[in-house]
């Protein structure tokens, strides 16, 4: 056990020194009223990720036969959904992608490809 402690002691010491230095620097900048921060945005949504998530929503919808789901499958003609079901699917897309799809735009979404294209064009 003493070997492990001896091996990590220098690393712990340098980390503590770095922390104390950074802490001191933060206090110095706070005294002047300036605080430096960095923010990082998540990587954008890829087409493959959007497609997987759209397919997941469709395949888990009660009235959809999962084997019929494809990018070109029409919600009404190919998947057998009615207009109310399409509204429910669009709401599920809104929840999946944490976005609001206006009614005028929702009326244009009739295939998985339409949904994927909309999500990619309007992701925030």
PDB file of C-alpha atoms in Angstrom:
ATOM      1  CA  UNK A   1       0.000   0.000   0.000  1.00  0.00           C
ATOM      2  CA  UNK A   2       2.826   2.400   0.793  1.00  0.00           C
ATOM      3  CA  UNK A   3       4.148   1.922  -2.768  1.00  0.00           C
ATOM      4  CA  UNK A   4       0.844   3.192  -4.210  1.00  0.00           C
ATOM      5  CA  UNK A   5       0.807   6.164  -1.852  1.00  0.00           C
ATOM      6  CA  UNK A   6       4.427   6.977  -2.673  1.00  0.00           C
ATOM      7  CA  UNK A   7       3.761   6.691  -6.403  1.00  0.00           C
ATOM      8  CA  UNK A   8       0.758   9.023  -6.383  1.00  0.00           C
ATOM      9  CA  UNK A   9       2.004  11.572  -3.850  1.00  0.00           C
ATOM     10  CA  UNK A  10       3.911  13.735  -6.407  1.00  0.00           C
ATOM     11  CA  UNK A  11       0.928  13.742  -8.757  1.00  0.00           C
ATOM     12  CA  UNK A  12      -1.423  14.705  -5.943  1.00  0.00           C
ATOM     13  CA  UNK A  13       0.923  17.468  -4.843  1.00  0.00           C
ATOM     14  CA  UNK A  14       1.112  18.970  -8.345  1.00  0.00           C
ATOM     15  CA  UNK A  15      -2.675  18.765  -8.720  1.00  0.00           C
ATOM     16  CA  UNK A  16      -3.153  20.537  -5.395  1.00  0.00           C
ATOM     17  CA  UNK A  17      -0.682  23.240  -6.403  1.00  0.00           C
ATOM     18  CA  UNK A  18      -2.446  23.724  -9.726  1.00  0.00           C
ATOM     19  CA  UNK A  19      -5.824  23.937  -7.969  1.00  0.00           C
ATOM     20  CA  UNK A  20      -4.568  26.490  -5.481  1.00  0.00           C
ATOM     21  CA  UNK A  21      -3.065  28.569  -8.282  1.00  0.00           C
ATOM     22  CA  UNK A  22      -6.277  28.433 -10.289  1.00  0.00           C
ATOM     23  CA  UNK A  23      -8.330  29.261  -7.220  1.00  0.00           C
ATOM     24  CA  UNK A  24      -6.123  32.251  -6.507  1.00  0.00           C
ATOM     25  CA  UNK A  25      -6.478  33.393 -10.096  1.00  0.00           C
ATOM     26  CA  UNK A  26     -10.252  33.127  -9.903  1.00  0.00           C
ATOM     27  CA  UNK A  27     -10.336  35.210  -6.738  1.00  0.00           C
ATOM     28  CA  UNK A  28      -8.090  37.821  -8.350  1.00  0.00           C
ATOM     29  CA  UNK A  29     -10.372  38.131 -11.344  1.00  0.00           C
ATOM     30  CA  UNK A  30     -13.439  38.238  -9.147  1.00  0.00           C
ATOM     31  CA  UNK A  31     -12.004  41.205  -7.269  1.00  0.00           C
ATOM     32  CA  UNK A  32     -11.821  43.138 -10.522  1.00  0.00           C
ATOM     33  CA  UNK A  33     -15.302  42.052 -11.518  1.00  0.00           C
ATOM     34  CA  UNK A  34     -14.154  40.083 -14.557  1.00  0.00           C
ATOM     35  CA  UNK A  35     -14.698  36.359 -14.689  1.00  0.00           C
ATOM     36  CA  UNK A  36     -13.474  34.335 -17.631  1.00  0.00           C
ATOM     37  CA  UNK A  37     -15.665  31.417 -18.640  1.00  0.00           C
ATOM     38  CA  UNK A  38     -15.686  29.029 -21.556  1.00  0.00           C
ATOM     39  CA  UNK A  39     -18.738  27.370 -23.002  1.00  0.00           C
ATOM     40  CA  UNK A  40     -18.762  24.466 -25.362  1.00  0.00           C
ATOM     41  CA  UNK A  41     -21.621  23.532 -27.659  1.00  0.00           C
ATOM     42  CA  UNK A  42     -22.510  19.938 -28.271  1.00  0.00           C
ATOM     43  CA  UNK A  43     -21.663  18.533 -31.652  1.00  0.00           C
ATOM     44  CA  UNK A  44     -24.398  18.970 -34.222  1.00  0.00           C
ATOM     45  CA  UNK A  45     -26.889  16.243 -34.925  1.00  0.00           C
ATOM     46  CA  UNK A  46     -25.812  14.014 -37.803  1.00  0.00           C
ATOM     47  CA  UNK A  47     -28.221  12.699 -40.406  1.00  0.00           C
ATOM     48  CA  UNK A  48     -27.598   9.139 -39.188  1.00  0.00           C
ATOM     49  CA  UNK A  49     -28.434  10.074 -35.584  1.00  0.00           C
ATOM     50  CA  UNK A  50     -31.582  11.921 -36.644  1.00  0.00           C
ATOM     51  CA  UNK A  51     -32.628   8.960 -38.794  1.00  0.00           C
ATOM     52  CA  UNK A  52     -32.122   6.490 -35.934  1.00  0.00           C
ATOM     53  CA  UNK A  53     -34.160   8.636 -33.558  1.00  0.00           C
ATOM     54  CA  UNK A  54     -36.988   9.210 -36.080  1.00  0.00           C
ATOM     55  CA  UNK A  55     -37.097   5.479 -36.839  1.00  0.00           C
ATOM     56  CA  UNK A  56     -37.141   4.735 -33.104  1.00  0.00           C
ATOM     57  CA  UNK A  57     -40.168   7.014 -32.619  1.00  0.00           C
ATOM     58  CA  UNK A  58     -42.000   5.433 -35.555  1.00  0.00           C
ATOM     59  CA  UNK A  59     -41.146   1.843 -34.641  1.00  0.00           C
ATOM     60  CA  UNK A  60     -42.376   2.368 -31.084  1.00  0.00           C
ATOM     61  CA  UNK A  61     -45.668   3.935 -32.190  1.00  0.00           C
ATOM     62  CA  UNK A  62     -48.472   1.456 -31.424  1.00  0.00           C
ATOM     63  CA  UNK A  63     -50.114   1.435 -34.843  1.00  0.00           C
ATOM     64  CA  UNK A  64     -46.932   1.125 -36.934  1.00  0.00           C
ATOM     65  CA  UNK A  65     -45.542  -2.162 -38.209  1.00  0.00           C
ATOM     66  CA  UNK A  66     -41.827  -1.697 -37.450  1.00  0.00           C
ATOM     67  CA  UNK A  67     -40.799  -3.719 -40.502  1.00  0.00           C
ATOM     68  CA  UNK A  68     -42.446  -1.169 -42.820  1.00  0.00           C
ATOM     69  CA  UNK A  69     -40.522   1.836 -41.499  1.00  0.00           C
ATOM     70  CA  UNK A  70     -38.151   3.373 -44.043  1.00  0.00           C
ATOM     71  CA  UNK A  71     -37.107   6.877 -44.996  1.00  0.00           C
ATOM     72  CA  UNK A  72     -39.577   7.011 -47.886  1.00  0.00           C
ATOM     73  CA  UNK A  73     -42.502   5.300 -46.159  1.00  0.00           C
ATOM     74  CA  UNK A  74     -45.559   7.588 -46.254  1.00  0.00           C
ATOM     75  CA  UNK A  75     -47.234   7.763 -42.849  1.00  0.00           C
ATOM     76  CA  UNK A  76     -50.762   7.337 -44.252  1.00  0.00           C
ATOM     77  CA  UNK A  77     -50.296   5.324 -47.456  1.00  0.00           C
ATOM     78  CA  UNK A  78     -47.492   2.975 -46.362  1.00  0.00           C
ATOM     79  CA  UNK A  79     -47.681   2.841 -42.563  1.00  0.00           C
ATOM     80  CA  UNK A  80     -51.485   2.901 -42.333  1.00  0.00           C
ATOM     81  CA  UNK A  81     -51.803   5.879 -40.013  1.00  0.00           C
ATOM     82  CA  UNK A  82     -54.765   8.245 -40.070  1.00  0.00           C
ATOM     83  CA  UNK A  83     -54.500  12.027 -39.789  1.00  0.00           C
ATOM     84  CA  UNK A  84     -54.834  12.008 -35.989  1.00  0.00           C
ATOM     85  CA  UNK A  85     -52.066   9.407 -35.768  1.00  0.00           C
ATOM     86  CA  UNK A  86     -49.835  11.634 -37.892  1.00  0.00           C
ATOM     87  CA  UNK A  87     -50.430  14.499 -35.444  1.00  0.00           C
ATOM     88  CA  UNK A  88     -49.462  12.189 -32.567  1.00  0.00           C
ATOM     89  CA  UNK A  89     -46.310  11.109 -34.408  1.00  0.00           C
ATOM     90  CA  UNK A  90     -45.324  14.740 -35.002  1.00  0.00           C
ATOM     91  CA  UNK A  91     -45.863  15.449 -31.291  1.00  0.00           C
ATOM     92  CA  UNK A  92     -43.625  12.464 -30.523  1.00  0.00           C
ATOM     93  CA  UNK A  93     -40.957  13.981 -32.809  1.00  0.00           C
ATOM     94  CA  UNK A  94     -41.268  17.272 -30.913  1.00  0.00           C
ATOM     95  CA  UNK A  95     -40.714  15.469 -27.627  1.00  0.00           C
ATOM     96  CA  UNK A  96     -37.844  13.344 -28.973  1.00  0.00           C
ATOM     97  CA  UNK A  97     -35.944  16.323 -30.370  1.00  0.00           C
ATOM     98  CA  UNK A  98     -37.068  18.912 -27.764  1.00  0.00           C
ATOM     99  CA  UNK A  99     -38.389  21.305 -30.385  1.00  0.00           C
ATOM    100  CA  UNK A 100     -41.666  22.912 -31.379  1.00  0.00           C
ATOM    101  CA  UNK A 101     -42.907  22.171 -34.887  1.00  0.00           C
ATOM    102  CA  UNK A 102     -45.416  24.825 -36.016  1.00  0.00           C
ATOM    103  CA  UNK A 103     -48.712  23.529 -37.406  1.00  0.00           C
ATOM    104  CA  UNK A 104     -47.957  24.870 -40.890  1.00  0.00           C
ATOM    105  CA  UNK A 105     -44.700  22.888 -40.943  1.00  0.00           C
ATOM    106  CA  UNK A 106     -46.225  19.802 -39.298  1.00  0.00           C
ATOM    107  CA  UNK A 107     -48.743  19.564 -42.142  1.00  0.00           C
ATOM    108  CA  UNK A 108     -45.820  19.034 -44.548  1.00  0.00           C
ATOM    109  CA  UNK A 109     -44.328  16.060 -42.669  1.00  0.00           C
ATOM    110  CA  UNK A 110     -45.628  12.821 -44.197  1.00  0.00           C
ATOM    111  CA  UNK A 111     -42.522  10.618 -44.370  1.00  0.00           C
ATOM    112  CA  UNK A 112     -39.603   9.810 -42.103  1.00  0.00           C
ATOM    113  CA  UNK A 113     -37.375  11.659 -44.572  1.00  0.00           C
ATOM    114  CA  UNK A 114     -39.556  14.782 -44.212  1.00  0.00           C
ATOM    115  CA  UNK A 115     -39.157  14.572 -40.431  1.00  0.00           C
ATOM    116  CA  UNK A 116     -35.391  14.020 -40.641  1.00  0.00           C
ATOM    117  CA  UNK A 117     -34.955  16.977 -42.993  1.00  0.00           C
ATOM    118  CA  UNK A 118     -37.074  19.217 -40.757  1.00  0.00           C
ATOM    119  CA  UNK A 119     -35.148  18.258 -37.614  1.00  0.00           C
ATOM    120  CA  UNK A 120     -31.769  18.816 -39.265  1.00  0.00           C
ATOM    121  CA  UNK A 121     -32.846  22.187 -40.669  1.00  0.00           C
ATOM    122  CA  UNK A 122     -34.262  23.441 -37.366  1.00  0.00           C
ATOM    123  CA  UNK A 123     -32.033  21.963 -34.673  1.00  0.00           C
ATOM    124  CA  UNK A 124     -30.841  24.472 -32.116  1.00  0.00           C
TER     125      UNK A 124
END
